[in-house]
Short mmCIF file of C-alpha atoms in Angstrom, two decimals:
data_model
loop_
_atom_site.label_atom_id
_atom_site.label_comp_id
_atom_site.label_asym_id
_atom_site.label_seq_id
_atom_site.Cartn_x
_atom_site.Cartn_y
_atom_site.Cartn_z
CA GLN A 1 0.00 0.00 0.00
CA VAL A 2 1.34 3.42 -0.94
CA GLN A 3 2.32 5.63 1.94
CA LEU A 4 2.77 9.35 1.41
CA VAL A 5 4.86 11.16 4.01
CA GLU A 6 5.06 14.94 3.99
CA SER A 7 7.53 17.03 5.99
CA GLY A 8 9.10 20.47 6.17
CA GLY A 9 6.26 22.56 7.49
CA GLY A 10 6.50 24.97 10.38
CA LEU A 11 5.87 28.47 11.65
CA VAL A 12 7.25 31.24 9.48
CA GLN A 13 6.82 35.01 9.36
CA PRO A 14 5.16 36.70 6.38
CA GLY A 15 7.65 37.01 3.55
CA GLY A 16 9.54 33.95 4.67
CA SER A 17 10.26 30.69 2.90
CA LEU A 18 9.81 26.98 3.47
CA ARG A 19 10.62 23.86 1.50
CA LEU A 20 8.21 20.97 1.78
CA SER A 21 9.15 17.40 0.95
CA CYS A 22 7.04 14.36 0.21
CA VAL A 23 8.24 10.79 -0.16
CA ALA A 24 6.17 8.02 -1.68
CA SER A 25 7.32 5.10 0.38
CA ARG A 26 6.38 1.55 -0.54
CA MET A 27 6.15 2.65 -4.17
CA ILE A 28 8.49 1.35 -6.81
CA THR A 29 10.00 3.87 -9.18
CA SER A 30 8.30 2.34 -12.20
CA VAL A 31 5.01 3.34 -10.62
CA PHE A 32 6.20 6.69 -9.24
CA ASN A 33 7.81 7.99 -12.41
CA PRO A 34 4.90 8.07 -14.87
CA ASN A 35 2.58 9.78 -12.40
CA GLN A 36 1.72 13.43 -12.38
CA TRP A 37 2.23 14.67 -8.82
CA GLY A 38 0.69 17.57 -6.98
CA TRP A 39 0.64 19.52 -3.76
CA PHE A 40 -2.69 20.27 -2.13
CA ARG A 41 -3.53 22.36 0.88
CA GLN A 42 -6.44 22.62 3.25
CA ALA A 43 -7.01 25.65 5.41
CA PRO A 44 -9.34 25.54 8.43
CA GLY A 45 -12.95 25.54 7.34
CA LYS A 46 -12.06 25.28 3.66
CA GLU A 47 -11.96 22.52 1.10
CA ARG A 48 -8.70 20.94 0.06
CA GLU A 49 -7.32 22.61 -3.05
CA LEU A 50 -4.63 21.75 -5.57
CA VAL A 51 -1.94 24.42 -5.63
CA ALA A 52 0.81 22.94 -7.81
CA SER A 53 1.36 19.98 -10.10
CA ILE A 54 4.24 18.53 -12.08
CA THR A 55 4.59 15.99 -14.82
CA THR A 56 8.05 16.86 -16.06
CA PRO A 57 10.32 19.79 -15.18
CA THR A 58 8.98 21.64 -18.20
CA ASN A 59 5.35 20.83 -17.47
CA ARG A 60 4.34 22.44 -14.20
CA ASN A 61 1.13 24.21 -13.25
CA TYR A 62 0.19 26.46 -10.36
CA ALA A 63 -2.92 27.94 -8.84
CA ASP A 64 -3.18 31.66 -9.40
CA SER A 65 -2.82 32.27 -5.67
CA VAL A 66 0.70 30.82 -5.58
CA GLN A 67 1.96 31.53 -9.09
CA GLY A 68 5.38 33.15 -8.96
CA ARG A 69 5.91 32.29 -5.30
CA PHE A 70 5.84 28.49 -5.20
CA THR A 71 7.95 26.04 -7.21
CA ILE A 72 7.19 22.34 -7.47
CA SER A 73 9.88 19.82 -8.36
CA ARG A 74 10.43 16.08 -8.24
CA ASP A 75 13.25 13.59 -7.80
CA ASN A 76 12.22 10.38 -9.48
CA ALA A 77 15.18 8.36 -8.25
CA ARG A 78 14.30 9.13 -4.63
CA LYS A 79 10.53 9.08 -5.21
CA ARG A 80 10.19 12.56 -3.78
CA VAL A 81 8.20 15.66 -4.61
CA PHE A 82 9.14 19.09 -3.29
CA LEU A 83 7.41 22.43 -2.89
CA GLN A 84 9.60 25.49 -2.48
CA MET A 85 7.49 28.28 -1.03
CA SER A 86 8.67 31.88 -0.97
CA ASP A 87 7.14 35.22 -0.02
CA LEU A 88 4.71 33.38 2.21
CA LYS A 89 1.50 35.11 3.24
CA PRO A 90 -0.88 34.50 6.13
CA GLU A 91 -3.42 33.11 3.65
CA ASP A 92 -0.94 30.32 2.83
CA THR A 93 -1.55 28.90 6.30
CA ALA A 94 -2.86 25.37 5.84
CA VAL A 95 -2.02 21.69 6.08
CA TYR A 96 -0.15 20.70 2.92
CA TYR A 97 -0.44 17.29 1.30
CA CYS A 98 1.09 15.65 -1.74
CA ASN A 99 -0.51 13.03 -3.94
CA ALA A 100 -0.37 11.60 -7.41
CA LEU A 101 -3.05 12.95 -9.72
CA THR A 102 -5.65 11.29 -11.88
CA THR A 103 -6.36 12.60 -15.37
CA THR A 104 -8.96 14.90 -13.82
CA SER A 105 -6.50 16.25 -11.21
CA GLN A 106 -8.03 14.32 -8.35
CA ALA A 107 -5.95 12.58 -5.72
CA LYS A 108 -5.05 9.06 -6.71
CA TYR A 109 -3.95 7.53 -3.41
CA SER A 110 -4.93 7.73 0.26
CA TRP A 111 -3.82 10.89 1.96
CA GLY A 112 -0.80 11.11 4.20
CA GLN A 113 -0.77 13.01 7.47
CA GLY A 114 0.19 16.28 5.80
CA THR A 115 2.50 18.97 7.13
CA GLN A 116 1.29 22.13 8.84
CA VAL A 117 2.40 25.50 7.49
CA THR A 118 1.61 28.52 9.61
CA VAL A 119 2.43 32.01 8.38
CA SER A 120 2.16 34.53 11.18
CA SER A 121 4.07 37.38 12.73
#
């Protein structure tokens, strides 16, 4: 069974940066590599939303709210997906999750525990 483990969250002041990491343990690379991967977030009282996705380094997409501030990347050999977040804002506060994506950009696997990002002064 696929296990997604996110890490790297924390408390940061507005304007600060964080780098999130996600590892797809118990997944062989031949399954990891063809997948499109994404980062989602869920703020209190709100639905979970997709904020970034990556197929290849030249095929990345971002939600308007994070465009220009967040960068998604992947390391196929280590089965990891990263989210570099810069110029963080209080509205970025949420629990962040990674997952592989279906063709309709829905989550493909069970969710991991997520990693909390709190942006506050």
